[in-house]
Amino acid sequence: MELVSSFRRQLQVLAVRMSAPSFESFVVLVTGWIFAARRTVTGMIVAAGAQQTKHHSAFHRFFANASWSLDALGLTVFSLIEPWIEGTIFLAIDDTLARKRGLKIFGVGMHHDPLLSTRKTALTNWGHSWVVLGVLVQFPFRRDRYFCLPILFRLYLNHKAAQRARRVPRTRPQLAVEMLEILCNRRKTRAFHVVADSTYGGQSVLKHLPVNCDLTSRLHLDARLFAPLPERKPGTNGRPRKRGQRLPTPRQMFAGRMERRTLDLYGRRDQVRMAETIGRWHCALDRPLRVVAVDPLTGGRTPQAFYSTCHEAAGIEVLTWYSHRWAMEQTNQESKGHLGFEEPQGWTRSAVERTAPMAMLLYSLIVLWFASEGHRHYAPVFRPWYRAKQGPCFLDMLATLRRLSIRQQVSSWGLQGQGSHKTLKMFEQTLSHAA
């Protein structure tokens, strides 16, 4: 199997981050990753038809022992994303669970499982917890939605897993700040804005943001807010004040005067009551925040509060920025369902830390390829009963990449005669149904 030449040219940009033999193995693994039914290393070798090119251990060593950096690879993918963005670069941070089996796999532990949990009952599962940093991009072929393209990854170890690995345990917010510093320090002249849920909206992230990075997140309804410090008059006795006047909490804001608004977010139209103010959180008094309290009147949601370090923004902007975070949830689901994020079977430290993230990096590369080249060849499947679809989804992008790769390979055979066109059409139809 071979990938279409336009996608191989995009992969060639990553060749500078690894040696020539490693890049050769990388191209084979990516080819197998796209066509394999199950994303294990041996499954990728078979899907790529590379059983006779190298010993299978060489492909295993690519993840376990080869000298290449996952961060460097992710920053190179970011350089491909950057031309698509003008102005502020929006980022999303979230964690996702990769379920695993086995006691000897590096870094495994019991983590919260959002798919099995309910609002009343929190359940855990055995596996890896990954903290992912992605770039939010709106492409011309889909102006109605944002895509989250992952670039940086960190494996979270709970206390037991860190003790087994003899490593200092670090929290998820600490891992998130580390990735933000890597990216923002690499592009000091660009402005970044990260959106994240309440896990990454506390003081452990807010107080350690890079200088060129803003944050929009959720706020606790009972958060203590304060006005700025009043000017201290000359001759005043006593210790200087540390906080300004106490402001109402987001929960208390619901009892005051609120404005009725209509929000078009998350693909739905809801009526809400909304109040906003500028305040300073008690854990970060030096940073003014735009605080927005929202009381939904329709849709069955509970009252919520949000904040943004862009204190000059309007409340609607803050809510719109936070809604873009949903693209990360879509990326997690599509990487697991269509690229086998949970399927690799490595168990050593290097193999674990580099194999699964490759699925999300491949997700970013496929979306970028489709935005630059693949959308010109997109042929939607005719479904007269499905009229609500507005544009191609990731599964359509993956199917297009497979179809064009098969077409290029069949065309290289040099088939001639009356039945050659029918043969090529049969291959494409078969592949489309399989995809």
Short mmCIF file of C-alpha atoms in Angstrom, two decimals:
data_model
loop_
_atom_site.label_atom_id
_atom_site.label_comp_id
_atom_site.label_asym_id
_atom_site.label_seq_id
_atom_site.Cartn_x
_atom_site.Cartn_y
_atom_site.Cartn_z
CA MET A 1 0.00 0.00 0.00
CA GLU A 2 1.09 3.55 -0.71
CA LEU A 3 -0.38 6.88 0.30
CA VAL A 4 -1.36 9.52 -2.22
CA SER A 5 1.60 11.70 -3.21
CA SER A 6 0.07 14.93 -1.82
CA PHE A 7 -0.13 13.39 1.65
CA ARG A 8 3.39 11.98 1.41
CA ARG A 9 4.70 15.48 0.60
CA GLN A 10 3.09 16.71 3.80
CA LEU A 11 4.75 13.90 5.77
CA GLN A 12 8.09 14.90 4.27
CA VAL A 13 8.08 18.04 6.46
CA LEU A 14 8.48 15.78 9.51
CA ALA A 15 11.59 14.09 8.09
CA VAL A 16 13.86 16.70 9.68
CA ARG A 17 12.85 15.47 13.15
CA MET A 18 14.20 11.92 12.77
CA SER A 19 16.85 9.89 11.01
CA ALA A 20 16.34 8.50 7.51
CA PRO A 21 15.74 4.88 8.65
CA SER A 22 13.32 6.08 11.33
CA PHE A 23 11.42 8.21 8.83
CA GLU A 24 11.17 5.25 6.47
CA SER A 25 9.61 3.21 9.28
CA PHE A 26 7.39 6.15 10.17
CA VAL A 27 5.93 6.36 6.65
CA VAL A 28 5.19 2.62 6.68
CA LEU A 29 3.49 2.86 10.07
CA VAL A 30 1.41 5.87 9.03
CA THR A 31 0.34 4.02 5.88
CA GLY A 32 -0.68 1.00 7.92
CA TRP A 33 -2.36 3.22 10.52
CA ILE A 34 -4.64 4.67 7.85
CA PHE A 35 -5.59 1.33 6.29
CA ALA A 36 -5.41 -1.11 9.22
CA ALA A 37 -8.53 -2.52 10.84
CA ARG A 38 -6.78 -2.66 14.23
CA ARG A 39 -3.97 -0.29 15.13
CA THR A 40 -1.31 -2.53 16.60
CA VAL A 41 2.23 -2.33 15.21
CA THR A 42 2.00 -5.75 13.56
CA GLY A 43 -1.45 -4.86 12.23
CA MET A 44 0.00 -1.72 10.63
CA ILE A 45 2.84 -3.70 9.03
CA VAL A 46 0.38 -6.15 7.47
CA ALA A 47 -1.98 -3.37 6.32
CA ALA A 48 0.93 -1.54 4.65
CA GLY A 49 2.20 -4.76 3.04
CA ALA A 50 5.67 -4.23 4.51
CA GLN A 51 6.28 -7.68 5.97
CA GLN A 52 9.30 -8.28 3.72
CA THR A 53 10.91 -4.83 3.93
CA LYS A 54 12.21 -4.98 7.52
CA HIS A 55 12.09 -7.26 10.51
CA HIS A 56 9.02 -6.48 12.59
CA SER A 57 11.20 -5.56 15.58
CA ALA A 58 12.50 -2.52 13.65
CA PHE A 59 9.00 -1.05 13.61
CA HIS A 60 8.54 -1.79 17.31
CA ARG A 61 11.85 -0.04 18.04
CA PHE A 62 10.60 3.09 16.26
CA PHE A 63 8.36 3.77 19.27
CA ALA A 64 10.42 2.09 21.98
CA ASN A 65 14.04 3.10 21.20
CA ALA A 66 14.39 5.45 18.22
CA SER A 67 15.83 8.90 18.94
CA TRP A 68 13.05 11.30 18.01
CA SER A 69 11.06 13.71 20.14
CA LEU A 70 7.27 13.76 20.30
CA ASP A 71 7.30 17.44 21.31
CA ALA A 72 9.49 18.35 18.33
CA LEU A 73 7.15 16.43 16.04
CA GLY A 74 4.15 18.25 17.50
CA LEU A 75 5.76 21.67 17.08
CA THR A 76 6.51 20.83 13.45
CA VAL A 77 2.83 20.00 12.94
CA PHE A 78 2.04 23.35 14.58
CA SER A 79 4.17 25.07 11.92
CA LEU A 80 1.84 23.52 9.33
CA ILE A 81 -1.21 24.80 11.22
CA GLU A 82 0.07 28.33 11.79
CA PRO A 83 -0.45 29.65 8.21
CA TRP A 84 -4.17 28.91 8.54
CA ILE A 85 -4.60 31.27 11.51
CA GLU A 86 -4.54 35.06 11.55
CA GLY A 87 -4.36 37.01 14.77
CA THR A 88 -4.83 35.27 18.11
CA ILE A 89 -4.21 31.51 18.16
CA PHE A 90 -6.90 29.71 20.16
CA LEU A 91 -5.91 26.56 22.02
CA ALA A 92 -7.88 23.88 23.86
CA ILE A 93 -6.71 21.71 26.75
CA ASP A 94 -8.45 18.61 28.01
CA ASP A 95 -7.70 15.12 29.31
CA THR A 96 -8.99 11.86 27.91
CA LEU A 97 -8.93 8.25 29.08
CA ALA A 98 -7.40 5.44 27.02
CA ARG A 99 -8.69 2.18 28.49
CA LYS A 100 -6.08 -0.56 28.85
CA ARG A 101 -5.68 -4.09 30.16
CA GLY A 102 -2.64 -5.40 32.00
CA LEU A 103 -0.72 -4.65 35.17
CA LYS A 104 2.79 -4.25 33.69
CA ILE A 105 1.97 -1.47 31.23
CA PHE A 106 3.81 1.72 32.13
CA GLY A 107 1.70 4.46 33.69
CA VAL A 108 -1.62 2.63 33.99
CA GLY A 109 -3.96 3.36 36.88
CA MET A 110 -7.55 3.95 37.86
CA HIS A 111 -8.92 7.17 36.36
CA HIS A 112 -12.32 8.80 36.04
CA ASP A 113 -14.31 7.42 33.12
CA PRO A 114 -16.67 10.10 31.77
CA LEU A 115 -18.50 7.68 29.47
CA LEU A 116 -19.52 5.32 32.28
CA SER A 117 -20.12 8.03 34.87
CA THR A 118 -23.35 9.91 35.43
CA ARG A 119 -24.09 13.20 37.18
CA LYS A 120 -24.84 11.29 40.38
CA THR A 121 -22.28 8.49 40.19
CA ALA A 122 -18.60 8.83 39.27
CA LEU A 123 -16.96 5.63 37.99
CA THR A 124 -13.33 4.83 37.27
CA ASN A 125 -11.59 2.58 34.77
CA TRP A 126 -8.12 1.08 34.26
CA GLY A 127 -5.98 2.79 31.66
CA HIS A 128 -3.95 5.87 30.70
CA SER A 129 -5.00 9.46 31.29
CA TRP A 130 -3.66 11.79 28.59
CA VAL A 131 -3.54 15.59 28.83
CA VAL A 132 -3.82 16.98 25.30
CA LEU A 133 -3.12 20.46 23.91
CA GLY A 134 -4.72 21.24 20.57
CA VAL A 135 -5.04 24.20 18.22
CA LEU A 136 -8.54 25.42 17.29
CA VAL A 137 -8.84 26.14 13.57
CA GLN A 138 -11.72 27.14 11.32
CA PHE A 139 -11.08 26.04 7.74
CA PRO A 140 -12.67 27.51 4.59
CA PHE A 141 -14.38 24.23 3.67
CA ARG A 142 -16.29 24.19 7.00
CA ARG A 143 -17.00 27.71 8.24
CA ASP A 144 -19.73 26.38 10.52
CA ARG A 145 -17.42 24.59 12.99
CA TYR A 146 -13.97 24.55 14.57
CA PHE A 147 -11.50 21.68 14.36
CA CYS A 148 -9.15 20.95 17.26
CA LEU A 149 -5.78 19.72 16.00
CA PRO A 150 -3.71 18.08 18.79
CA ILE A 151 0.01 18.84 18.87
CA LEU A 152 1.35 18.27 22.42
CA PHE A 153 0.68 15.44 24.88
CA ARG A 154 1.49 14.47 28.45
CA LEU A 155 0.78 11.19 30.24
CA TYR A 156 -0.69 11.81 33.69
CA LEU A 157 0.47 9.44 36.44
CA ASN A 158 -1.52 9.13 39.64
CA HIS A 159 0.34 8.69 42.90
CA LYS A 160 0.52 4.88 42.68
CA ALA A 161 1.68 4.90 39.06
CA ALA A 162 4.27 7.61 39.78
CA GLN A 163 5.54 5.62 42.75
CA ARG A 164 5.92 2.48 40.63
CA ALA A 165 7.77 4.47 37.95
CA ARG A 166 9.90 6.30 40.57
CA ARG A 167 8.81 9.68 39.27
CA VAL A 168 7.62 12.80 41.05
CA PRO A 169 3.82 12.97 40.69
CA ARG A 170 2.50 16.02 38.85
CA THR A 171 -1.08 17.15 38.52
CA ARG A 172 -2.91 17.57 35.24
CA PRO A 173 -2.86 21.39 35.51
CA GLN A 174 0.92 21.29 35.99
CA LEU A 175 1.29 19.21 32.84
CA ALA A 176 -0.97 21.65 30.99
CA VAL A 177 1.14 24.64 32.07
CA GLU A 178 4.29 22.84 30.91
CA MET A 179 2.86 22.36 27.42
CA LEU A 180 1.64 25.97 27.28
CA GLU A 181 5.11 27.22 28.17
CA ILE A 182 6.70 25.06 25.46
CA LEU A 183 4.39 26.39 22.76
CA CYS A 184 4.08 30.03 23.85
CA ASN A 185 7.82 30.42 24.40
CA ARG A 186 8.45 29.04 20.92
CA ARG A 187 6.24 31.79 19.43
CA LYS A 188 6.77 34.78 21.71
CA THR A 189 5.50 37.26 19.12
CA ARG A 190 2.12 35.51 18.73
CA ALA A 191 -0.88 35.91 21.04
CA PHE A 192 -2.46 32.73 22.39
CA HIS A 193 -5.81 32.13 24.06
CA VAL A 194 -6.56 28.79 25.73
CA VAL A 195 -10.06 27.52 26.54
CA ALA A 196 -10.47 24.73 29.09
CA ASP A 197 -12.95 23.31 31.56
CA SER A 198 -12.85 23.87 35.32
CA THR A 199 -10.07 21.29 35.82
CA TYR A 200 -7.65 23.69 34.15
CA GLY A 201 -9.27 26.94 35.28
CA GLY A 202 -7.95 27.11 38.85
CA GLN A 203 -5.09 29.04 40.34
CA SER A 204 -2.53 26.37 39.39
CA VAL A 205 -3.01 27.41 35.74
CA LEU A 206 -4.27 30.99 36.06
CA LYS A 207 -1.27 32.13 38.12
CA HIS A 208 1.29 30.47 35.85
CA LEU A 209 0.07 31.43 32.38
CA PRO A 210 2.74 32.57 29.90
CA VAL A 211 2.82 36.31 29.28
CA ASN A 212 1.40 36.01 25.76
CA CYS A 213 -1.45 33.65 26.71
CA ASP A 214 -5.01 34.32 27.95
CA LEU A 215 -7.44 31.87 29.52
CA THR A 216 -11.20 31.31 29.35
CA SER A 217 -12.71 28.73 31.66
CA ARG A 218 -15.51 27.94 34.08
CA LEU A 219 -15.79 29.53 37.53
CA HIS A 220 -17.25 28.15 40.73
CA LEU A 221 -20.58 29.72 41.63
CA ASP A 222 -19.31 30.60 45.12
CA ALA A 223 -15.99 32.09 43.97
CA ARG A 224 -14.91 35.12 46.01
CA LEU A 225 -14.55 38.19 43.81
CA PHE A 226 -13.10 41.58 44.71
CA ALA A 227 -12.88 45.04 43.23
CA PRO A 228 -9.45 46.59 42.55
CA LEU A 229 -7.52 48.04 45.47
CA PRO A 230 -8.51 51.63 46.24
CA GLU A 231 -5.79 54.26 46.12
CA ARG A 232 -4.10 54.52 49.51
CA LYS A 233 -4.22 58.06 50.87
CA PRO A 234 -1.05 59.59 52.28
CA GLY A 235 -0.82 59.40 56.06
CA THR A 236 -3.15 56.43 56.42
CA ASN A 237 -2.21 54.25 59.40
CA GLY A 238 -2.31 50.49 59.58
CA ARG A 239 -1.42 47.63 57.30
CA PRO A 240 -2.18 48.22 53.60
CA ARG A 241 -5.16 46.37 52.22
CA LYS A 242 -4.56 43.27 50.14
CA ARG A 243 -8.01 43.15 48.56
CA GLY A 244 -10.51 45.65 47.32
CA GLN A 245 -14.18 45.77 48.12
CA ARG A 246 -15.98 42.41 48.13
CA LEU A 247 -18.15 41.83 45.05
CA PRO A 248 -21.15 39.50 44.76
CA THR A 249 -20.35 35.87 43.96
CA PRO A 250 -21.69 34.43 40.69
CA ARG A 251 -24.45 32.74 42.68
CA GLN A 252 -25.44 36.07 44.25
CA MET A 253 -25.46 37.67 40.80
CA PHE A 254 -28.50 35.55 39.91
CA ALA A 255 -30.54 37.41 42.55
CA GLY A 256 -29.73 40.80 41.02
CA ARG A 257 -30.65 42.38 37.76
CA MET A 258 -29.97 40.15 34.76
CA GLU A 259 -30.33 40.56 31.02
CA ARG A 260 -32.32 38.13 28.86
CA ARG A 261 -30.39 36.94 25.81
CA THR A 262 -30.68 34.31 23.07
CA LEU A 263 -27.56 32.18 22.60
CA ASP A 264 -26.72 30.25 19.42
CA LEU A 265 -24.08 27.88 20.78
CA TYR A 266 -23.36 24.16 20.47
CA GLY A 267 -25.70 23.94 17.49
CA ARG A 268 -28.75 24.92 19.54
CA ARG A 269 -30.72 28.06 20.35
CA ASP A 270 -31.38 28.73 24.06
CA GLN A 271 -32.93 31.52 26.10
CA VAL A 272 -30.87 32.58 29.13
CA ARG A 273 -30.57 35.22 31.81
CA MET A 274 -27.08 36.67 31.91
CA ALA A 275 -25.11 39.01 34.17
CA GLU A 276 -21.48 40.07 33.86
CA THR A 277 -18.93 42.04 35.82
CA ILE A 278 -15.20 42.71 36.09
CA GLY A 279 -13.61 41.36 39.25
CA ARG A 280 -10.51 39.82 40.73
CA TRP A 281 -10.52 36.27 41.98
CA HIS A 282 -9.20 35.81 45.50
CA CYS A 283 -6.44 33.45 44.27
CA ALA A 284 -5.19 35.87 41.56
CA LEU A 285 -5.83 39.42 42.76
CA ASP A 286 -3.39 40.97 40.29
CA ARG A 287 -5.39 39.85 37.22
CA PRO A 288 -8.78 41.41 36.33
CA LEU A 289 -11.32 38.95 34.95
CA ARG A 290 -14.51 39.24 32.95
CA VAL A 291 -16.99 37.13 34.94
CA VAL A 292 -20.21 35.95 33.29
CA ALA A 293 -23.07 34.27 35.19
CA VAL A 294 -25.59 32.40 33.05
CA ASP A 295 -28.99 31.11 34.16
CA PRO A 296 -30.55 28.98 31.34
CA LEU A 297 -34.28 29.36 30.84
CA THR A 298 -34.53 26.58 28.21
CA GLY A 299 -32.51 23.49 27.41
CA GLY A 300 -32.43 21.92 30.88
CA ARG A 301 -28.96 23.19 31.81
CA THR A 302 -27.99 24.28 35.31
CA PRO A 303 -26.76 27.79 36.27
CA GLN A 304 -23.11 28.25 35.41
CA ALA A 305 -20.38 30.87 35.63
CA PHE A 306 -17.46 31.56 33.31
CA TYR A 307 -14.48 33.90 33.28
CA SER A 308 -11.87 35.18 30.89
CA THR A 309 -8.60 37.01 31.43
CA CYS A 310 -9.61 39.21 28.48
CA HIS A 311 -11.55 41.48 30.84
CA GLU A 312 -12.40 43.98 28.08
CA ALA A 313 -14.38 41.36 26.12
CA ALA A 314 -18.18 41.21 26.19
CA GLY A 315 -19.98 38.41 27.98
CA ILE A 316 -21.24 36.91 24.70
CA GLU A 317 -17.66 36.68 23.46
CA VAL A 318 -16.60 34.80 26.58
CA LEU A 319 -19.40 32.26 26.15
CA THR A 320 -18.61 31.88 22.44
CA TRP A 321 -14.92 31.28 23.17
CA TYR A 322 -15.75 28.64 25.75
CA SER A 323 -18.13 26.85 23.37
CA HIS A 324 -15.23 26.27 20.97
CA ARG A 325 -13.82 23.86 23.55
CA TRP A 326 -16.32 21.27 22.33
CA ALA A 327 -14.08 20.68 19.29
CA MET A 328 -11.63 18.92 21.62
CA GLU A 329 -14.34 16.46 22.67
CA GLN A 330 -15.03 15.70 19.01
CA THR A 331 -11.32 15.14 18.38
CA ASN A 332 -11.06 12.70 21.28
CA GLN A 333 -14.06 10.73 20.05
CA GLU A 334 -12.92 10.59 16.42
CA SER A 335 -9.32 9.68 17.30
CA LYS A 336 -10.57 6.74 19.35
CA GLY A 337 -13.31 5.63 16.99
CA HIS A 338 -11.57 6.03 13.62
CA LEU A 339 -7.80 6.00 14.36
CA GLY A 340 -7.54 3.53 17.25
CA PHE A 341 -6.13 5.85 19.92
CA GLU A 342 -6.72 3.15 22.57
CA GLU A 343 -5.52 0.15 20.54
CA PRO A 344 -1.64 0.21 20.57
CA GLN A 345 -0.20 -2.54 22.78
CA GLY A 346 3.16 -1.08 23.90
CA TRP A 347 4.06 -1.48 27.57
CA THR A 348 7.48 0.16 28.08
CA ARG A 349 7.78 3.83 29.00
CA SER A 350 8.94 5.14 25.61
CA ALA A 351 6.49 3.00 23.67
CA VAL A 352 3.56 4.09 25.83
CA GLU A 353 4.44 7.79 25.75
CA ARG A 354 4.89 7.92 21.96
CA THR A 355 2.56 5.39 20.33
CA ALA A 356 -0.96 6.51 21.30
CA PRO A 357 -0.30 10.26 20.72
CA MET A 358 0.72 9.38 17.16
CA ALA A 359 -2.97 8.68 16.45
CA MET A 360 -3.88 12.28 17.35
CA LEU A 361 -0.95 13.73 15.42
CA LEU A 362 -2.17 11.71 12.45
CA TYR A 363 -5.64 13.19 13.01
CA SER A 364 -4.13 16.68 12.69
CA LEU A 365 -2.20 15.74 9.55
CA ILE A 366 -5.27 14.25 7.85
CA VAL A 367 -7.41 17.33 8.56
CA LEU A 368 -4.63 19.63 7.31
CA TRP A 369 -4.24 17.56 4.14
CA PHE A 370 -7.99 17.65 3.51
CA ALA A 371 -8.09 21.44 4.03
CA SER A 372 -5.29 22.04 1.53
CA GLU A 373 -5.85 19.29 -1.03
CA GLY A 374 -8.39 16.62 -0.15
CA HIS A 375 -11.53 18.79 -0.16
CA ARG A 376 -11.16 19.24 -3.93
CA HIS A 377 -11.68 15.49 -4.39
CA TYR A 378 -14.39 14.98 -1.78
CA ALA A 379 -17.34 13.03 -3.19
CA PRO A 380 -20.18 12.81 -0.63
CA VAL A 381 -22.15 9.59 -0.51
CA PHE A 382 -25.74 10.18 -1.65
CA ARG A 383 -28.12 9.57 1.24
CA PRO A 384 -31.55 11.09 0.48
CA TRP A 385 -32.78 10.34 4.00
CA TYR A 386 -29.90 12.27 5.63
CA ARG A 387 -30.47 15.93 4.84
CA ALA A 388 -29.07 17.65 7.93
CA LYS A 389 -25.39 17.08 7.15
CA GLN A 390 -23.71 20.39 6.38
CA GLY A 391 -20.24 19.30 5.29
CA PRO A 392 -17.55 16.62 5.45
CA CYS A 393 -16.70 15.09 8.82
CA PHE A 394 -13.43 13.41 9.77
CA LEU A 395 -14.64 10.01 8.59
CA ASP A 396 -15.24 11.55 5.15
CA MET A 397 -11.70 12.96 5.19
CA LEU A 398 -10.25 9.56 6.07
CA ALA A 399 -12.31 7.85 3.37
CA THR A 400 -11.18 10.43 0.81
CA LEU A 401 -7.54 9.83 1.69
CA ARG A 402 -7.98 6.08 1.33
CA ARG A 403 -9.87 6.41 -1.95
CA LEU A 404 -7.28 8.71 -3.56
CA SER A 405 -4.44 6.48 -2.39
CA ILE A 406 -6.08 3.43 -3.96
CA ARG A 407 -6.84 5.35 -7.16
CA GLN A 408 -3.21 6.46 -7.50
CA GLN A 409 -1.95 2.93 -6.90
CA VAL A 410 -4.36 1.32 -9.37
CA SER A 411 -3.57 4.00 -11.97
CA SER A 412 0.12 3.17 -11.68
CA TRP A 413 -0.58 -0.35 -12.91
CA GLY A 414 -1.14 1.01 -16.39
CA LEU A 415 -4.42 -0.78 -17.02
CA GLN A 416 -5.67 -0.36 -20.54
CA GLY A 417 -8.68 -1.49 -22.44
CA GLN A 418 -12.41 -1.25 -22.23
CA GLY A 419 -12.72 -2.53 -18.66
CA SER A 420 -9.98 -0.42 -17.02
CA HIS A 421 -12.33 2.42 -16.09
CA LYS A 422 -14.84 -0.03 -14.60
CA THR A 423 -12.08 -1.73 -12.62
CA LEU A 424 -10.94 1.56 -11.11
CA LYS A 425 -14.54 2.53 -10.32
CA MET A 426 -15.12 -0.84 -8.63
CA PHE A 427 -12.05 -0.35 -6.44
CA GLU A 428 -13.21 3.12 -5.40
CA GLN A 429 -16.74 1.99 -4.60
CA THR A 430 -15.50 -0.98 -2.60
CA LEU A 431 -13.12 1.20 -0.64
CA SER A 432 -15.79 3.82 0.02
CA HIS A 433 -18.13 1.21 1.47
CA ALA A 434 -15.30 -0.28 3.56
CA ALA A 435 -14.33 3.16 4.90
#
